[in-house]
Short mmCIF file of C-alpha atoms and ligand atoms in Angstrom, two decimals:
data_model
loop_
_atom_site.label_atom_id
_atom_site.label_comp_id
_atom_site.label_asym_id
_atom_site.label_seq_id
_atom_site.Cartn_x
_atom_site.Cartn_y
_atom_site.Cartn_z
CA MET A 1 0.00 0.00 0.00
CA ARG A 2 1.53 3.30 -1.06
CA ARG A 3 1.00 6.09 1.45
CA LYS A 4 -0.32 9.27 -0.17
CA LEU A 5 1.99 12.25 -0.60
CA VAL A 6 0.75 15.81 -1.04
CA ALA A 7 3.54 18.13 -2.10
CA GLY A 8 3.24 21.89 -2.45
CA ASN A 9 5.32 23.96 -4.84
CA TRP A 10 5.48 27.61 -3.92
CA LYS A 11 7.44 28.46 -7.12
CA MET A 12 8.72 32.09 -7.02
CA ASN A 13 6.26 33.07 -4.29
CA GLY A 14 6.76 33.71 -0.61
CA LEU A 15 8.62 35.98 1.76
CA SER A 16 9.46 35.23 5.36
CA THR A 17 6.14 36.73 6.45
CA ASP A 18 4.32 34.00 4.49
CA LEU A 19 5.83 31.24 6.62
CA ALA A 20 2.95 31.69 9.09
CA GLU A 21 0.90 29.62 6.60
CA LEU A 22 3.01 26.63 7.56
CA ASP A 23 1.65 26.50 11.10
CA ALA A 24 -1.82 25.25 10.14
CA ILE A 25 -0.33 22.98 7.46
CA ALA A 26 1.98 21.42 10.05
CA ALA A 27 -0.92 20.97 12.44
CA ALA A 28 -2.94 19.20 9.73
CA ALA A 29 0.01 17.00 8.78
CA LYS A 30 0.28 15.78 12.36
CA VAL A 31 -3.25 14.42 12.40
CA THR A 32 -3.69 13.07 8.84
CA GLN A 33 -2.53 9.77 7.40
CA CYS A 34 -0.74 11.34 4.49
CA ASP A 35 2.80 12.59 3.85
CA VAL A 36 3.09 16.35 3.37
CA ALA A 37 5.93 18.20 1.66
CA ILE A 38 6.45 21.78 0.50
CA ALA A 39 9.04 23.00 -2.00
CA VAL A 40 9.62 26.58 -0.94
CA PRO A 41 11.92 29.14 -2.58
CA ALA A 42 15.54 28.44 -1.62
CA THR A 43 15.61 31.66 0.42
CA LEU A 44 13.01 30.21 2.80
CA ILE A 45 14.21 26.63 3.20
CA LEU A 46 16.09 27.10 6.47
CA LEU A 47 13.38 29.21 8.09
CA ALA A 48 10.60 26.91 6.85
CA ALA A 49 12.37 23.79 8.10
CA LYS A 50 12.79 25.39 11.53
CA ARG A 51 9.15 26.42 11.60
CA VAL A 52 7.83 22.88 10.98
CA VAL A 53 10.51 21.07 12.96
CA ASP A 54 8.02 19.53 15.39
CA SER A 55 5.80 18.21 12.61
CA PRO A 56 6.14 15.57 9.88
CA VAL A 57 6.10 18.22 7.10
CA MET A 58 9.06 17.89 4.75
CA ILE A 59 10.60 21.07 3.39
CA GLY A 60 12.38 20.94 0.07
CA ALA A 61 13.79 22.79 -2.90
CA GLN A 62 12.43 23.37 -6.39
CA ASP A 63 15.63 22.58 -8.26
CA VAL A 64 19.19 21.39 -7.69
CA HIS A 65 22.38 21.58 -9.74
CA SER A 66 23.90 18.38 -11.08
CA ALA A 67 27.43 19.28 -9.97
CA GLU A 68 28.77 18.91 -6.44
CA LYS A 69 30.24 22.41 -6.46
CA GLY A 70 32.08 24.81 -8.71
CA ALA A 71 31.75 27.75 -11.04
CA HIS A 72 27.97 27.84 -11.51
CA THR A 73 26.88 31.31 -10.48
CA GLY A 74 23.49 31.43 -8.85
CA CYS A 75 23.03 27.67 -8.60
CA LEU A 76 22.71 25.43 -5.55
CA SER A 77 24.10 21.94 -4.98
CA ALA A 78 22.43 19.05 -3.18
CA ALA A 79 24.89 19.46 -0.30
CA MET A 80 23.95 23.13 0.06
CA LEU A 81 20.24 22.30 0.15
CA ASN A 82 20.85 19.51 2.63
CA ASP A 83 22.89 21.94 4.71
CA VAL A 84 19.83 24.19 5.19
CA ASN A 85 17.66 21.19 6.12
CA ALA A 86 15.92 20.54 2.79
CA SER A 87 14.89 16.91 2.70
CA PHE A 88 13.82 16.72 -0.93
CA THR A 89 13.91 18.55 -4.24
CA LEU A 90 11.76 18.77 -7.34
CA VAL A 91 13.57 18.15 -10.62
CA GLY A 92 12.38 18.66 -14.18
CA HIS A 93 9.41 20.90 -13.48
CA SER A 94 7.97 21.95 -16.84
CA GLU A 95 8.57 25.62 -16.02
CA ARG A 96 12.29 24.87 -15.70
CA ARG A 97 12.28 22.68 -18.81
CA ALA A 98 10.67 25.62 -20.69
CA ASP A 99 12.26 28.69 -19.04
CA GLN A 100 15.74 27.30 -18.39
CA GLY A 101 15.84 24.91 -21.33
CA GLU A 102 16.45 21.87 -19.13
CA THR A 103 16.58 18.64 -21.09
CA SER A 104 15.66 15.22 -19.77
CA ALA A 105 19.39 14.40 -19.65
CA ASP A 106 19.91 17.44 -17.41
CA VAL A 107 17.02 16.37 -15.20
CA LYS A 108 18.42 12.85 -14.88
CA ALA A 109 21.82 14.23 -13.87
CA LYS A 110 20.20 16.48 -11.25
CA ALA A 111 18.26 13.58 -9.73
CA GLU A 112 21.41 11.45 -9.64
CA ALA A 113 23.34 14.27 -7.95
CA ALA A 114 20.62 14.70 -5.33
CA ARG A 115 19.84 11.11 -4.44
CA ASP A 116 22.34 10.55 -1.63
CA LEU A 117 21.25 13.67 0.24
CA LEU A 118 17.68 14.45 -0.84
CA SER A 119 14.54 12.66 -1.92
CA VAL A 120 13.49 13.59 -5.43
CA ILE A 121 10.17 14.36 -7.10
CA LEU A 122 10.71 13.97 -10.85
CA CYS A 123 8.23 15.93 -12.98
CA ILE A 124 7.07 14.94 -16.46
CA GLY A 125 4.17 15.98 -18.66
CA GLU A 126 3.00 16.73 -22.17
CA THR A 127 2.04 20.05 -23.79
CA LEU A 128 -1.43 20.74 -25.15
CA ALA A 129 -0.21 20.40 -28.74
CA GLU A 130 1.24 16.98 -27.91
CA ARG A 131 -2.02 15.86 -26.29
CA ASP A 132 -4.10 17.19 -29.20
CA ALA A 133 -1.86 15.26 -31.58
CA GLY A 134 -2.69 12.05 -29.67
CA ARG A 135 0.92 11.72 -28.50
CA ALA A 136 0.54 12.37 -24.75
CA GLU A 137 1.42 8.86 -23.53
CA GLU A 138 4.30 8.49 -25.96
CA ILE A 139 5.75 11.88 -24.95
CA VAL A 140 5.37 11.28 -21.23
CA THR A 141 6.77 7.76 -21.20
CA THR A 142 9.70 8.84 -23.39
CA GLN A 143 10.37 11.75 -21.02
CA LEU A 144 10.20 9.37 -18.07
CA GLU A 145 12.74 6.98 -19.57
CA ALA A 146 15.13 9.80 -20.50
CA SER A 147 14.82 11.58 -17.12
CA LEU A 148 14.83 8.55 -14.84
CA PRO A 149 17.91 8.48 -12.62
CA LYS A 150 20.10 5.38 -12.34
CA GLY A 151 19.11 3.23 -9.37
CA ALA A 152 15.63 4.74 -9.19
CA ALA A 153 13.92 3.37 -6.09
CA ALA A 154 10.78 4.18 -4.16
CA ASN A 155 12.58 5.14 -0.96
CA TRP A 156 13.96 8.28 -2.57
CA LEU A 157 12.06 8.90 -5.81
CA SER A 158 8.50 9.88 -6.68
CA VAL A 159 7.22 10.81 -10.13
CA ALA A 160 4.81 13.69 -10.73
CA TYR A 161 2.70 13.67 -13.87
CA GLU A 162 1.91 17.28 -14.67
CA PRO A 163 0.30 18.03 -18.03
CA VAL A 164 1.79 21.40 -18.99
CA TRP A 165 -1.61 22.67 -20.15
CA ALA A 166 -3.13 22.00 -16.73
CA ILE A 167 -0.53 23.93 -14.72
CA GLY A 168 -1.92 27.20 -13.40
CA THR A 169 -4.77 27.18 -15.93
CA GLY A 170 -7.68 25.87 -13.91
CA ARG A 171 -8.04 23.07 -16.48
CA THR A 172 -7.53 19.45 -15.52
CA PRO A 173 -7.64 16.16 -17.38
CA THR A 174 -10.60 13.89 -16.68
CA VAL A 175 -10.25 11.22 -14.02
CA ALA A 176 -10.26 8.67 -16.85
CA ASP A 177 -7.39 10.47 -18.60
CA VAL A 178 -5.38 10.63 -15.38
CA THR A 179 -6.01 6.93 -14.72
CA ALA A 180 -4.90 6.05 -18.25
CA MET A 181 -1.74 8.14 -18.03
CA HIS A 182 -0.75 6.95 -14.57
CA GLY A 183 -1.31 3.37 -15.72
CA ALA A 184 0.97 4.00 -18.70
CA ILE A 185 3.61 5.56 -16.45
CA ARG A 186 3.44 2.63 -14.01
CA ALA A 187 3.74 0.14 -16.87
CA LYS A 188 6.72 2.00 -18.33
CA LEU A 189 8.38 2.12 -14.90
CA ARG A 190 7.88 -1.64 -14.51
CA GLY A 191 9.69 -2.11 -17.80
CA LEU A 192 12.54 0.08 -16.59
CA ILE A 193 12.98 -0.93 -12.93
CA GLY A 194 10.86 -4.06 -12.53
CA GLY A 195 8.83 -4.75 -9.40
CA GLU A 196 10.24 -1.69 -7.63
CA ALA A 197 7.91 0.33 -9.85
CA ASP A 198 4.95 -0.80 -7.79
CA ALA A 199 6.30 1.00 -4.73
CA VAL A 200 7.07 4.32 -6.47
CA ARG A 201 4.54 7.04 -5.74
CA LEU A 202 2.98 8.70 -8.78
CA LEU A 203 1.62 12.18 -8.10
CA TYR A 204 -0.79 14.13 -10.25
CA GLY A 205 -0.13 17.87 -10.64
CA GLY A 206 -1.84 20.70 -12.49
CA SER A 207 -4.64 22.91 -11.09
CA VAL A 208 -5.33 20.67 -8.11
CA THR A 209 -7.73 22.47 -5.74
CA ALA A 210 -9.73 21.69 -2.63
CA GLU A 211 -12.71 21.21 -4.97
CA ASN A 212 -11.23 18.69 -7.40
CA ALA A 213 -8.69 16.93 -5.14
CA ALA A 214 -10.97 14.10 -4.02
CA ALA A 215 -11.83 13.17 -7.62
CA LEU A 216 -8.27 13.44 -8.97
CA LEU A 217 -6.84 11.53 -6.02
CA SER A 218 -9.33 8.72 -6.57
CA ALA A 219 -8.00 8.11 -10.09
CA GLY A 220 -6.18 4.82 -10.63
CA ASP A 221 -2.50 4.76 -9.72
CA VAL A 222 -2.60 8.26 -8.22
CA ASP A 223 -0.63 8.30 -4.98
CA GLY A 224 -0.80 12.00 -4.24
CA ALA A 225 -0.68 15.47 -5.69
CA LEU A 226 1.82 18.17 -6.59
CA VAL A 227 0.09 21.46 -5.91
CA GLY A 228 1.17 24.93 -7.03
CA GLY A 229 -1.22 27.84 -6.50
CA ALA A 230 -3.38 26.07 -3.93
CA SER A 231 -0.35 25.31 -1.74
CA LEU A 232 0.32 28.98 -0.98
CA THR A 233 -2.23 29.24 1.83
CA ALA A 234 -3.21 26.80 4.53
CA ALA A 235 -6.87 27.52 3.81
CA LYS A 236 -6.50 26.04 0.31
CA PHE A 237 -3.85 23.42 0.99
CA VAL A 238 -5.15 21.74 4.13
CA PRO A 239 -8.38 20.50 2.46
CA ILE A 240 -6.21 18.85 -0.23
CA ILE A 241 -4.19 17.07 2.46
CA GLU A 242 -7.45 15.91 4.04
CA ALA A 243 -8.81 14.73 0.67
CA ALA A 244 -5.63 12.73 0.07
CA ALA A 245 -5.80 11.10 3.48
CA ALA A 246 -9.42 10.12 2.80
CA ALA A 247 -8.81 8.86 -0.76
P1 PGA B 301 -0.74 24.58 -10.17
O1 PGA B 301 0.78 24.18 -10.36
O2 PGA B 301 -1.28 23.73 -9.05
O3 PGA B 301 -0.72 26.03 -9.81
O4 PGA B 301 -1.43 24.30 -11.45
C1 PGA B 301 1.20 22.84 -10.24
C2 PGA B 301 2.68 22.73 -10.45
O5 PGA B 301 3.22 23.40 -11.33
O6 PGA B 301 3.35 21.94 -9.75
#
């Protein structure tokens, strides 16, 4: 039985004054049967981790560099993130693939660099044009294979399926579409890493809200959610945690 994971992604949002939102999230995490994680901006990791220290909430980063250290101005290594008490990182978010031109090979290298120090949530997903062309499953499973780190295992890796057209748009795939895609991802993973694939958590992401969380989290092979906009306040995020625990 895979325990549900609800992960927030604050993206480029949040100042130290916003950390007060974490108090109610931490309180909810203590009493629900569901893992809770939040990828905050790097500037807030240390403060956020201190704020939730007495709760099971995991604080993480939104990206990591693939090198251990060196001449990479503005970038952060896994050791640096670990040093400020991050316990996980996202890799391969579609906004980074688009805005920073990250390739699946880059994403794979980042996950491999992180694995000894941080858990990893690997993001994959198709664009609207790719879905309209009937190529969504092919694109997503190809991206998964190319991004999947060596030694992928459920104790440090989760996969988030995030259709690019559903992120921040208020649009979501149908439950049937999510079930079909997660089934295809699970099948591909089995081909790549065998039986271990059945323990890897597959998250759905893209316009998850308190209103649609119960339905999306009931889709086949959905083990949690990756939540952007609705993770910014406890009022919106806590009901998603509760929906996941009930799913
Ligand atoms: P959204 O973002 O929930 O705001 O659509 C999800 C994500 O990008 O992880």
